[in-house]
Amino acid sequence: MNVRNCGRCGRMFNYVANEQICPNCKKKEEEQFQTVKTYIQENPNAGLKQVSDECEVPTKLIKQWIKEERLEFTSGTGIALTCESCGTPITTGRFCDKCKAAMMTGLKDTARGMAPKPALQAAPKKEDKGGMRFIRT
Ligand SMILES: [Zn+2]
Ligand SMILES: [Zn+2]
């Protein structure tokens, strides 16, 4: 039997797969996610701080969802989210499209060095307004 301490409340729980938090906290987090999701849908221009305040969800948790690519900031929110590899401002996840693409082809590319690559196509889905966008539940 696999037992570990919940990353949120510290209680011991039986875990399956890579769960970091106990079922209780998981459930609570899902509820918080739904609250944030609804709030963002109703207030598409709300920034991180506002969403956090209004939904009573820590910004840390919201940022975690963004890193997990469950949420995305739309442009214009002034959120300082940057690519962990090159520092380019990004709206979701941990790396910019360029670095993600580079990582995908990285294995082949390292052998022949940094050959210049054709410019990547701009992401077609960008909305030109502030706030956050909901990606998936
Ligand atoms: Zn817990
Ligand atoms: Zn990057």
mmCIF file of N, CA and C and ligand atoms in Angstrom:
data_model
loop_
_atom_site.group_PDB
_atom_site.id
_atom_site.type_symbol
_atom_site.label_atom_id
_atom_site.label_comp_id
_atom_site.label_asym_id
_atom_site.label_seq_id
_atom_site.Cartn_x
_atom_site.Cartn_y
_atom_site.Cartn_z
ATOM 1 N N MET A 1 0.854 -1.204 0.000
ATOM 2 C CA MET A 1 0.000 0.000 0.000
ATOM 3 C C MET A 1 0.884 1.247 0.000
ATOM 4 N N ASN A 2 0.601 2.133 -0.899
ATOM 5 C CA ASN A 2 1.377 3.365 -0.987
ATOM 6 C C ASN A 2 0.729 4.491 -0.189
ATOM 7 N N VAL A 3 1.489 5.031 0.736
ATOM 8 C CA VAL A 3 0.968 6.115 1.561
ATOM 9 C C VAL A 3 1.917 7.296 1.469
ATOM 10 N N ARG A 4 1.366 8.487 1.373
ATOM 11 C CA ARG A 4 2.227 9.669 1.425
ATOM 12 C C ARG A 4 1.474 10.823 2.077
ATOM 13 N N ASN A 5 2.221 11.854 2.401
ATOM 14 C CA ASN A 5 1.593 13.015 3.018
ATOM 15 C C ASN A 5 1.046 13.946 1.944
ATOM 16 N N CYS A 6 -0.145 14.422 2.186
ATOM 17 C CA CYS A 6 -0.776 15.352 1.266
ATOM 18 C C CYS A 6 0.048 16.636 1.179
ATOM 19 N N GLY A 7 0.294 17.083 -0.041
ATOM 20 C CA GLY A 7 1.087 18.297 -0.251
ATOM 21 C C GLY A 7 0.367 19.549 0.202
ATOM 22 N N ARG A 8 -0.909 19.448 0.482
ATOM 23 C CA ARG A 8 -1.649 20.630 0.904
ATOM 24 C C ARG A 8 -1.958 20.625 2.395
ATOM 25 N N CYS A 9 -2.612 19.560 2.865
ATOM 26 C CA CYS A 9 -3.039 19.562 4.264
ATOM 27 C C CYS A 9 -2.120 18.721 5.146
ATOM 28 N N GLY A 10 -1.228 17.940 4.523
ATOM 29 C CA GLY A 10 -0.257 17.185 5.303
ATOM 30 C C GLY A 10 -0.749 15.849 5.830
ATOM 31 N N ARG A 11 -2.027 15.555 5.592
ATOM 32 C CA ARG A 11 -2.559 14.274 6.061
ATOM 33 C C ARG A 11 -2.007 13.127 5.225
ATOM 34 N N MET A 12 -1.894 11.944 5.860
ATOM 35 C CA MET A 12 -1.464 10.764 5.114
ATOM 36 C C MET A 12 -2.624 10.276 4.268
ATOM 37 N N PHE A 13 -2.311 9.824 3.078
ATOM 38 C CA PHE A 13 -3.369 9.246 2.252
ATOM 39 C C PHE A 13 -2.767 8.195 1.334
ATOM 40 N N ASN A 14 -3.616 7.277 0.888
ATOM 41 C CA ASN A 14 -3.179 6.272 -0.082
ATOM 42 C C ASN A 14 -3.197 6.904 -1.451
ATOM 43 N N TYR A 15 -2.109 6.787 -2.156
ATOM 44 C CA TYR A 15 -2.122 7.428 -3.453
ATOM 45 C C TYR A 15 -1.956 6.437 -4.583
ATOM 46 N N VAL A 16 -2.534 6.836 -5.699
ATOM 47 C CA VAL A 16 -2.369 6.077 -6.929
ATOM 48 C C VAL A 16 -1.707 7.023 -7.917
ATOM 49 N N ALA A 17 -1.017 6.515 -8.880
ATOM 50 C CA ALA A 17 -0.333 7.334 -9.876
ATOM 51 C C ALA A 17 0.535 8.388 -9.199
ATOM 52 N N ASN A 18 0.460 9.616 -9.675
ATOM 53 C CA ASN A 18 1.337 10.641 -9.124
ATOM 54 C C ASN A 18 0.608 11.714 -8.342
ATOM 55 N N GLU A 19 -0.440 11.340 -7.676
ATOM 56 C CA GLU A 19 -1.196 12.303 -6.894
ATOM 57 C C GLU A 19 -0.302 12.946 -5.827
ATOM 58 N N GLN A 20 -0.346 14.259 -5.761
ATOM 59 C CA GLN A 20 0.440 14.964 -4.757
ATOM 60 C C GLN A 20 -0.408 15.358 -3.548
ATOM 61 N N ILE A 21 -1.712 15.379 -3.747
ATOM 62 C CA ILE A 21 -2.589 15.798 -2.659
ATOM 63 C C ILE A 21 -3.684 14.772 -2.420
ATOM 64 N N CYS A 22 -4.256 14.797 -1.216
ATOM 65 C CA CYS A 22 -5.250 13.797 -0.836
ATOM 66 C C CYS A 22 -6.585 14.042 -1.551
ATOM 67 N N PRO A 23 -7.445 13.019 -1.578
ATOM 68 C CA PRO A 23 -8.727 13.163 -2.284
ATOM 69 C C PRO A 23 -9.559 14.348 -1.795
ATOM 70 N N ASN A 24 -9.512 14.617 -0.481
ATOM 71 C CA ASN A 24 -10.248 15.764 0.058
ATOM 72 C C ASN A 24 -9.793 17.067 -0.564
ATOM 73 N N CYS A 25 -8.472 17.254 -0.582
ATOM 74 C CA CYS A 25 -7.904 18.485 -1.126
ATOM 75 C C CYS A 25 -8.124 18.553 -2.628
ATOM 76 N N LYS A 26 -8.045 17.392 -3.260
ATOM 77 C CA LYS A 26 -8.258 17.299 -4.699
ATOM 78 C C LYS A 26 -9.657 17.807 -5.050
ATOM 79 N N LYS A 27 -10.617 17.353 -4.258
ATOM 80 C CA LYS A 27 -12.005 17.727 -4.471
ATOM 81 C C LYS A 27 -12.169 19.235 -4.270
ATOM 82 N N LYS A 28 -11.542 19.732 -3.216
ATOM 83 C CA LYS A 28 -11.637 21.160 -2.905
ATOM 84 C C LYS A 28 -11.003 21.974 -4.032
ATOM 85 N N GLU A 29 -9.878 21.472 -4.530
ATOM 86 C CA GLU A 29 -9.186 22.181 -5.595
ATOM 87 C C GLU A 29 -10.032 22.216 -6.866
ATOM 88 N N GLU A 30 -10.726 21.111 -7.145
ATOM 89 C CA GLU A 30 -11.599 21.060 -8.312
ATOM 90 C C GLU A 30 -12.708 22.102 -8.196
ATOM 91 N N GLU A 31 -13.251 22.228 -6.974
ATOM 92 C CA GLU A 31 -14.306 23.216 -6.745
ATOM 93 C C GLU A 31 -13.770 24.623 -6.972
ATOM 94 N N GLN A 32 -12.548 24.836 -6.481
ATOM 95 C CA GLN A 32 -11.928 26.153 -6.672
ATOM 96 C C GLN A 32 -11.689 26.421 -8.151
ATOM 97 N N PHE A 33 -11.288 25.381 -8.856
ATOM 98 C CA PHE A 33 -11.043 25.545 -10.285
ATOM 99 C C PHE A 33 -12.328 25.924 -11.010
ATOM 100 N N GLN A 34 -13.427 25.270 -10.630
ATOM 101 C CA GLN A 34 -14.718 25.575 -11.254
ATOM 102 C C GLN A 34 -15.132 27.018 -10.952
ATOM 103 N N THR A 35 -14.873 27.459 -9.702
ATOM 104 C CA THR A 35 -15.192 28.833 -9.322
ATOM 105 C C THR A 35 -14.410 29.812 -10.192
ATOM 106 N N VAL A 36 -13.110 29.540 -10.321
ATOM 107 C CA VAL A 36 -12.246 30.407 -11.122
ATOM 108 C C VAL A 36 -12.681 30.385 -12.582
ATOM 109 N N LYS A 37 -12.983 29.205 -13.069
ATOM 110 C CA LYS A 37 -13.410 29.034 -14.458
ATOM 111 C C LYS A 37 -14.652 29.890 -14.742
ATOM 112 N N THR A 38 -15.655 29.753 -13.868
ATOM 113 C CA THR A 38 -16.885 30.514 -14.029
ATOM 114 C C THR A 38 -16.609 32.011 -13.964
ATOM 115 N N TYR A 39 -15.784 32.402 -12.996
ATOM 116 C CA TYR A 39 -15.476 33.826 -12.821
ATOM 117 C C TYR A 39 -14.788 34.392 -14.066
ATOM 118 N N ILE A 40 -13.855 33.620 -14.605
ATOM 119 C CA ILE A 40 -13.123 34.079 -15.786
ATOM 120 C C ILE A 40 -14.047 34.182 -16.999
ATOM 121 N N GLN A 41 -14.977 33.243 -17.082
ATOM 122 C CA GLN A 41 -15.914 33.289 -18.205
ATOM 123 C C GLN A 41 -16.799 34.529 -18.114
ATOM 124 N N GLU A 42 -17.159 34.880 -16.881
ATOM 125 C CA GLU A 42 -18.018 36.053 -16.693
ATOM 126 C C GLU A 42 -17.229 37.351 -16.702
ATOM 127 N N ASN A 43 -15.966 37.269 -16.327
ATOM 128 C CA ASN A 43 -15.115 38.459 -16.272
ATOM 129 C C ASN A 43 -13.835 38.227 -17.060
ATOM 130 N N PRO A 44 -13.949 38.202 -18.381
ATOM 131 C CA PRO A 44 -12.787 37.818 -19.195
ATOM 132 C C PRO A 44 -11.609 38.781 -19.070
ATOM 133 N N ASN A 45 -11.841 39.975 -18.546
ATOM 134 C CA ASN A 45 -10.734 40.918 -18.455
ATOM 135 C C ASN A 45 -10.095 40.976 -17.070
ATOM 136 N N ALA A 46 -10.547 40.129 -16.180
ATOM 137 C CA ALA A 46 -10.003 40.144 -14.826
ATOM 138 C C ALA A 46 -8.561 39.644 -14.814
ATOM 139 N N GLY A 47 -7.732 40.323 -14.062
ATOM 140 C CA GLY A 47 -6.339 39.911 -13.940
ATOM 141 C C GLY A 47 -6.178 38.884 -12.831
ATOM 142 N N LEU A 48 -4.969 38.422 -12.687
ATOM 143 C CA LEU A 48 -4.675 37.387 -11.691
ATOM 144 C C LEU A 48 -5.095 37.780 -10.281
ATOM 145 N N LYS A 49 -4.708 38.992 -9.876
ATOM 146 C CA LYS A 49 -4.988 39.459 -8.518
ATOM 147 C C LYS A 49 -6.490 39.514 -8.263
ATOM 148 N N GLN A 50 -7.203 40.048 -9.224
ATOM 149 C CA GLN A 50 -8.660 40.182 -9.085
ATOM 150 C C GLN A 50 -9.329 38.817 -8.990
ATOM 151 N N VAL A 51 -8.933 37.909 -9.854
ATOM 152 C CA VAL A 51 -9.501 36.561 -9.831
ATOM 153 C C VAL A 51 -9.228 35.913 -8.479
ATOM 154 N N SER A 52 -7.991 36.064 -8.026
ATOM 155 C CA SER A 52 -7.591 35.493 -6.742
ATOM 156 C C SER A 52 -8.432 36.062 -5.601
ATOM 157 N N ASP A 53 -8.598 37.389 -5.587
ATOM 158 C CA ASP A 53 -9.371 38.042 -4.534
ATOM 159 C C ASP A 53 -10.840 37.649 -4.579
ATOM 160 N N GLU A 54 -11.425 37.730 -5.756
ATOM 161 C CA GLU A 54 -12.860 37.492 -5.904
ATOM 162 C C GLU A 54 -13.227 36.021 -5.667
ATOM 163 N N CYS A 55 -12.361 35.122 -6.074
ATOM 164 C CA CYS A 55 -12.670 33.702 -5.923
ATOM 165 C C CYS A 55 -12.105 33.124 -4.636
ATOM 166 N N GLU A 56 -11.313 33.935 -3.935
ATOM 167 C CA GLU A 56 -10.640 33.465 -2.722
ATOM 168 C C GLU A 56 -9.815 32.218 -2.988
ATOM 169 N N VAL A 57 -9.106 32.269 -4.080
ATOM 170 C CA VAL A 57 -8.200 31.190 -4.464
ATOM 171 C C VAL A 57 -6.792 31.795 -4.514
ATOM 172 N N PRO A 58 -5.824 31.166 -3.873
ATOM 173 C CA PRO A 58 -4.470 31.737 -3.883
ATOM 174 C C PRO A 58 -3.911 31.884 -5.291
ATOM 175 N N THR A 59 -3.177 32.968 -5.522
ATOM 176 C CA THR A 59 -2.584 33.184 -6.850
ATOM 177 C C THR A 59 -1.666 32.017 -7.208
ATOM 178 N N LYS A 60 -1.047 31.439 -6.183
ATOM 179 C CA LYS A 60 -0.143 30.309 -6.406
ATOM 180 C C LYS A 60 -0.852 29.162 -7.118
ATOM 181 N N LEU A 61 -2.087 28.913 -6.697
ATOM 182 C CA LEU A 61 -2.874 27.830 -7.267
ATOM 183 C C LEU A 61 -3.265 28.160 -8.709
ATOM 184 N N ILE A 62 -3.646 29.424 -8.929
ATOM 185 C CA ILE A 62 -4.018 29.840 -10.284
ATOM 186 C C ILE A 62 -2.812 29.698 -11.209
ATOM 187 N N LYS A 63 -1.647 30.123 -10.695
ATOM 188 C CA LYS A 63 -0.430 29.999 -11.510
ATOM 189 C C LYS A 63 -0.108 28.539 -11.796
ATOM 190 N N GLN A 64 -0.410 27.694 -10.817
ATOM 191 C CA GLN A 64 -0.174 26.262 -11.017
ATOM 192 C C GLN A 64 -1.038 25.742 -12.162
ATOM 193 N N TRP A 65 -2.288 26.181 -12.203
ATOM 194 C CA TRP A 65 -3.177 25.748 -13.293
ATOM 195 C C TRP A 65 -2.677 26.271 -14.628
ATOM 196 N N ILE A 66 -2.093 27.457 -14.597
ATOM 197 C CA ILE A 66 -1.560 28.011 -15.839
ATOM 198 C C ILE A 66 -0.370 27.172 -16.299
ATOM 199 N N LYS A 67 0.476 26.787 -15.343
ATOM 200 C CA LYS A 67 1.622 25.946 -15.696
ATOM 201 C C LYS A 67 1.180 24.592 -16.216
ATOM 202 N N GLU A 68 0.061 24.124 -15.681
ATOM 203 C CA GLU A 68 -0.478 22.837 -16.145
ATOM 204 C C GLU A 68 -1.237 23.004 -17.445
ATOM 205 N N GLU A 69 -1.305 24.240 -17.924
ATOM 206 C CA GLU A 69 -2.010 24.590 -19.160
ATOM 207 C C GLU A 69 -3.500 24.298 -19.079
ATOM 208 N N ARG A 70 -4.046 24.489 -17.898
ATOM 209 C CA ARG A 70 -5.498 24.382 -17.752
ATOM 210 C C ARG A 70 -6.111 25.761 -17.927
ATOM 211 N N LEU A 71 -5.336 26.767 -17.620
ATOM 212 C CA LEU A 71 -5.767 28.149 -17.796
ATOM 213 C C LEU A 71 -4.716 28.865 -18.627
ATOM 214 N N GLU A 72 -5.139 29.947 -19.271
ATOM 215 C CA GLU A 72 -4.189 30.731 -20.048
ATOM 216 C C GLU A 72 -4.512 32.200 -19.867
ATOM 217 N N PHE A 73 -3.497 33.014 -19.718
ATOM 218 C CA PHE A 73 -3.723 34.452 -19.700
ATOM 219 C C PHE A 73 -3.900 34.912 -21.132
ATOM 220 N N THR A 74 -4.853 35.795 -21.346
ATOM 221 C CA THR A 74 -4.945 36.399 -22.657
ATOM 222 C C THR A 74 -4.048 37.621 -22.636
ATOM 223 N N SER A 75 -3.679 38.109 -23.787
ATOM 224 C CA SER A 75 -2.719 39.202 -23.833
ATOM 225 C C SER A 75 -3.308 40.469 -23.229
ATOM 226 N N GLY A 76 -2.439 41.307 -22.688
ATOM 227 C CA GLY A 76 -2.889 42.576 -22.148
ATOM 228 C C GLY A 76 -3.147 42.572 -20.662
ATOM 229 N N THR A 77 -2.990 41.440 -20.007
ATOM 230 C CA THR A 77 -3.222 41.402 -18.569
ATOM 231 C C THR A 77 -2.021 41.909 -17.779
ATOM 232 N N GLY A 78 -0.881 41.988 -18.437
ATOM 233 C CA GLY A 78 0.302 42.439 -17.737
ATOM 234 C C GLY A 78 0.822 41.419 -16.759
ATOM 235 N N ILE A 79 0.510 40.198 -16.973
ATOM 236 C CA ILE A 79 0.989 39.144 -16.099
ATOM 237 C C ILE A 79 2.429 38.801 -16.475
ATOM 238 N N ALA A 80 3.265 38.770 -15.468
ATOM 239 C CA ALA A 80 4.660 38.451 -15.736
ATOM 240 C C ALA A 80 4.875 36.950 -15.714
ATOM 241 N N LEU A 81 4.469 36.309 -16.774
ATOM 242 C CA LEU A 81 4.714 34.879 -16.894
ATOM 243 C C LEU A 81 5.734 34.751 -18.017
ATOM 244 N N THR A 82 6.850 34.136 -17.727
ATOM 245 C CA THR A 82 7.893 34.070 -18.744
ATOM 246 C C THR A 82 8.349 32.642 -18.988
ATOM 247 N N CYS A 83 8.824 32.446 -20.192
ATOM 248 C CA CYS A 83 9.373 31.149 -20.584
ATOM 249 C C CYS A 83 10.527 30.800 -19.653
ATOM 250 N N GLU A 84 10.505 29.604 -19.115
ATOM 251 C CA GLU A 84 11.554 29.208 -18.176
ATOM 252 C C GLU A 84 12.891 28.976 -18.869
ATOM 253 N N SER A 85 12.843 28.917 -20.182
ATOM 254 C CA SER A 85 14.084 28.677 -20.910
ATOM 255 C C SER A 85 14.712 29.975 -21.432
ATOM 256 N N CYS A 86 13.908 30.836 -22.089
ATOM 257 C CA CYS A 86 14.494 32.022 -22.713
ATOM 258 C C CYS A 86 13.953 33.329 -22.138
ATOM 259 N N GLY A 87 12.927 33.283 -21.305
ATOM 260 C CA GLY A 87 12.442 34.505 -20.667
ATOM 261 C C GLY A 87 11.417 35.303 -21.461
ATOM 262 N N THR A 88 11.027 34.822 -22.621
ATOM 263 C CA THR A 88 9.998 35.483 -23.416
ATOM 264 C C THR A 88 8.661 35.466 -22.665
ATOM 265 N N PRO A 89 7.914 36.584 -22.681
ATOM 266 C CA PRO A 89 6.601 36.548 -22.031
ATOM 267 C C PRO A 89 5.682 35.530 -22.685
ATOM 268 N N ILE A 90 5.035 34.724 -21.859
ATOM 269 C CA ILE A 90 4.123 33.708 -22.380
ATOM 270 C C ILE A 90 2.800 33.794 -21.634
ATOM 271 N N THR A 91 1.782 33.127 -22.137
ATOM 272 C CA THR A 91 0.460 33.211 -21.525
ATOM 273 C C THR A 91 0.079 31.954 -20.771
ATOM 274 N N THR A 92 0.718 30.873 -21.046
ATOM 275 C CA THR A 92 0.381 29.640 -20.349
ATOM 276 C C THR A 92 1.543 28.661 -20.392
ATOM 277 N N GLY A 93 1.488 27.668 -19.546
ATOM 278 C CA GLY A 93 2.524 26.651 -19.546
ATOM 279 C C GLY A 93 3.830 27.149 -18.958
ATOM 280 N N ARG A 94 4.905 26.541 -19.330
ATOM 281 C CA ARG A 94 6.209 26.889 -18.766
ATOM 282 C C ARG A 94 7.198 27.395 -19.805
ATOM 283 N N PHE A 95 6.957 27.072 -21.062
ATOM 284 C CA PHE A 95 7.890 27.475 -22.104
ATOM 285 C C PHE A 95 7.153 28.128 -23.263
ATOM 286 N N CYS A 96 7.865 28.995 -23.994
ATOM 287 C CA CYS A 96 7.268 29.622 -25.166
ATOM 288 C C CYS A 96 7.192 28.599 -26.314
ATOM 289 N N ASP A 97 6.412 28.943 -27.333
ATOM 290 C CA ASP A 97 6.224 28.016 -28.456
ATOM 291 C C ASP A 97 7.552 27.654 -29.104
ATOM 292 N N LYS A 98 8.407 28.679 -29.206
ATOM 293 C CA LYS A 98 9.698 28.492 -29.844
ATOM 294 C C LYS A 98 10.540 27.452 -29.090
ATOM 295 N N CYS A 99 10.610 27.627 -27.769
ATOM 296 C CA CYS A 99 11.407 26.696 -26.974
ATOM 297 C C CYS A 99 10.780 25.318 -26.970
ATOM 298 N N LYS A 100 9.442 25.274 -26.949
ATOM 299 C CA LYS A 100 8.758 23.985 -26.995
ATOM 300 C C LYS A 100 9.109 23.269 -28.288
ATOM 301 N N ALA A 101 9.069 24.024 -29.390
ATOM 302 C CA ALA A 101 9.400 23.443 -30.697
ATOM 303 C C ALA A 101 10.854 23.002 -30.711
ATOM 304 N N ALA A 102 11.714 23.831 -30.107
ATOM 305 C CA ALA A 102 13.137 23.499 -30.071
ATOM 306 C C ALA A 102 13.368 22.221 -29.273
ATOM 307 N N MET A 103 12.583 22.066 -28.187
ATOM 308 C CA MET A 103 12.739 20.861 -27.379
ATOM 309 C C MET A 103 12.281 19.625 -28.137
ATOM 310 N N MET A 104 11.205 19.809 -28.922
ATOM 311 C CA MET A 104 10.684 18.695 -29.702
ATOM 312 C C MET A 104 11.715 18.209 -30.703
ATOM 313 N N THR A 105 12.390 19.169 -31.343
ATOM 314 C CA THR A 105 13.357 18.803 -32.376
ATOM 315 C C THR A 105 14.766 18.755 -31.803
ATOM 316 N N GLY A 106 14.863 19.086 -30.515
ATOM 317 C CA GLY A 106 16.166 19.197 -29.863
ATOM 318 C C GLY A 106 17.079 18.008 -30.067
ATOM 319 N N LEU A 107 16.533 16.832 -29.945
ATOM 320 C CA LEU A 107 17.357 15.644 -30.038
ATOM 321 C C LEU A 107 18.086 15.550 -31.370
ATOM 322 N N LYS A 108 17.364 15.847 -32.452
ATOM 323 C CA LYS A 108 17.982 15.798 -33.771
ATOM 324 C C LYS A 108 18.952 16.965 -33.944
ATOM 325 N N ASP A 109 18.505 18.142 -33.434
ATOM 326 C CA ASP A 109 19.243 19.375 -33.691
ATOM 327 C C ASP A 109 20.581 19.467 -32.981
ATOM 328 N N THR A 110 20.658 18.922 -31.772
ATOM 329 C CA THR A 110 21.907 19.066 -31.032
ATOM 330 C C THR A 110 23.082 18.496 -31.818
ATOM 331 N N ALA A 111 22.825 17.472 -32.590
ATOM 332 C CA ALA A 111 23.890 16.839 -33.352
ATOM 333 C C ALA A 111 24.492 17.792 -34.383
ATOM 334 N N ARG A 112 23.642 18.591 -35.022
ATOM 335 C CA ARG A 112 24.190 19.483 -36.038
ATOM 336 C C ARG A 112 24.184 20.948 -35.604
ATOM 337 N N GLY A 113 24.179 21.149 -34.325
ATOM 338 C CA GLY A 113 24.324 22.516 -33.811
ATOM 339 C C GLY A 113 23.092 23.367 -33.987
ATOM 340 N N MET A 114 23.239 24.661 -33.756
ATOM 341 C CA MET A 114 22.112 25.579 -33.781
ATOM 342 C C MET A 114 21.849 26.094 -35.186
ATOM 343 N N ALA A 115 21.375 25.260 -36.040
ATOM 344 C CA ALA A 115 21.027 25.710 -37.385
ATOM 345 C C ALA A 115 19.837 26.648 -37.313
ATOM 346 N N PRO A 116 19.888 27.759 -38.054
ATOM 347 C CA PRO A 116 18.748 28.679 -38.019
ATOM 348 C C PRO A 116 17.490 28.004 -38.545
ATOM 349 N N LYS A 117 16.404 28.209 -37.811
ATOM 350 C CA LYS A 117 15.142 27.583 -38.211
ATOM 351 C C LYS A 117 14.211 28.631 -38.814
ATOM 352 N N PRO A 118 13.363 28.219 -39.725
ATOM 353 C CA PRO A 118 12.370 29.177 -40.244
ATOM 354 C C PRO A 118 11.467 29.669 -39.121
ATOM 355 N N ALA A 119 11.016 30.914 -39.233
ATOM 356 C CA ALA A 119 10.169 31.482 -38.188
ATOM 357 C C ALA A 119 8.932 30.631 -37.988
ATOM 358 N N LEU A 120 8.563 30.461 -36.743
ATOM 359 C CA LEU A 120 7.366 29.675 -36.450
ATOM 360 C C LEU A 120 6.125 30.465 -36.813
ATOM 361 N N GLN A 121 5.103 29.743 -37.166
ATOM 362 C CA GLN A 121 3.839 30.415 -37.463
ATOM 363 C C GLN A 121 3.264 30.984 -36.177
ATOM 364 N N ALA A 122 2.676 32.148 -36.274
ATOM 365 C CA ALA A 122 2.050 32.738 -35.094
ATOM 366 C C ALA A 122 0.857 31.891 -34.693
ATOM 367 N N ALA A 123 0.670 31.749 -33.383
ATOM 368 C CA ALA A 123 -0.485 31.002 -32.905
ATOM 369 C C ALA A 123 -1.757 31.716 -33.346
ATOM 370 N N PRO A 124 -2.677 30.997 -33.950
ATOM 371 C CA PRO A 124 -3.856 31.644 -34.514
ATOM 372 C C PRO A 124 -4.926 31.998 -33.489
ATOM 373 N N LYS A 125 -4.816 31.464 -32.276
ATOM 374 C CA LYS A 125 -5.930 31.596 -31.344
ATOM 375 C C LYS A 125 -5.841 32.803 -30.425
ATOM 376 N N LYS A 126 -4.790 33.603 -30.525
ATOM 377 C CA LYS A 126 -4.609 34.712 -29.590
ATOM 378 C C LYS A 126 -5.752 35.729 -29.667
ATOM 379 N N GLU A 127 -6.283 36.044 -28.514
ATOM 380 C CA GLU A 127 -7.305 37.068 -28.456
ATOM 381 C C GLU A 127 -6.666 38.347 -27.988
ATOM 382 N N ASP A 128 -7.050 39.426 -28.589
ATOM 383 C CA ASP A 128 -6.392 40.681 -28.272
ATOM 384 C C ASP A 128 -7.099 41.431 -27.157
ATOM 385 N N LYS A 129 -7.322 40.763 -26.062
ATOM 386 C CA LYS A 129 -7.879 41.449 -24.916
ATOM 387 C C LYS A 129 -7.305 40.858 -23.637
ATOM 388 N N GLY A 130 -7.524 41.560 -22.550
ATOM 389 C CA GLY A 130 -6.903 41.125 -21.304
ATOM 390 C C GLY A 130 -7.621 39.964 -20.669
ATOM 391 N N GLY A 131 -7.185 39.617 -19.490
ATOM 392 C CA GLY A 131 -7.869 38.569 -18.738
ATOM 393 C C GLY A 131 -7.301 37.202 -18.994
ATOM 394 N N MET A 132 -8.078 36.224 -18.588
ATOM 395 C CA MET A 132 -7.616 34.859 -18.739
ATOM 396 C C MET A 132 -8.597 34.064 -19.565
ATOM 397 N N ARG A 133 -8.119 32.977 -20.049
ATOM 398 C CA ARG A 133 -8.936 32.152 -20.894
ATOM 399 C C ARG A 133 -8.914 30.762 -20.308
ATOM 400 N N PHE A 134 -10.041 30.114 -20.401
ATOM 401 C CA PHE A 134 -10.153 28.785 -19.856
ATOM 402 C C PHE A 134 -9.850 27.773 -20.946
ATOM 403 N N ILE A 135 -8.982 26.835 -20.665
ATOM 404 C CA ILE A 135 -8.585 25.885 -21.712
ATOM 405 C C ILE A 135 -9.311 24.547 -21.563
ATOM 406 N N ARG A 136 -9.181 23.929 -20.415
ATOM 407 C CA ARG A 136 -9.853 22.638 -20.234
ATOM 408 C C ARG A 136 -10.125 22.394 -18.760
ATOM 409 N N THR A 137 -11.032 21.500 -18.486
ATOM 410 C CA THR A 137 -11.368 21.238 -17.092
ATOM 411 C C THR A 137 -10.450 20.181 -16.533
HETATM 412 ZN ZN ZN B 1 -5.040 17.061 1.780
HETATM 413 ZN ZN ZN B 2 11.416 30.339 -24.695
#
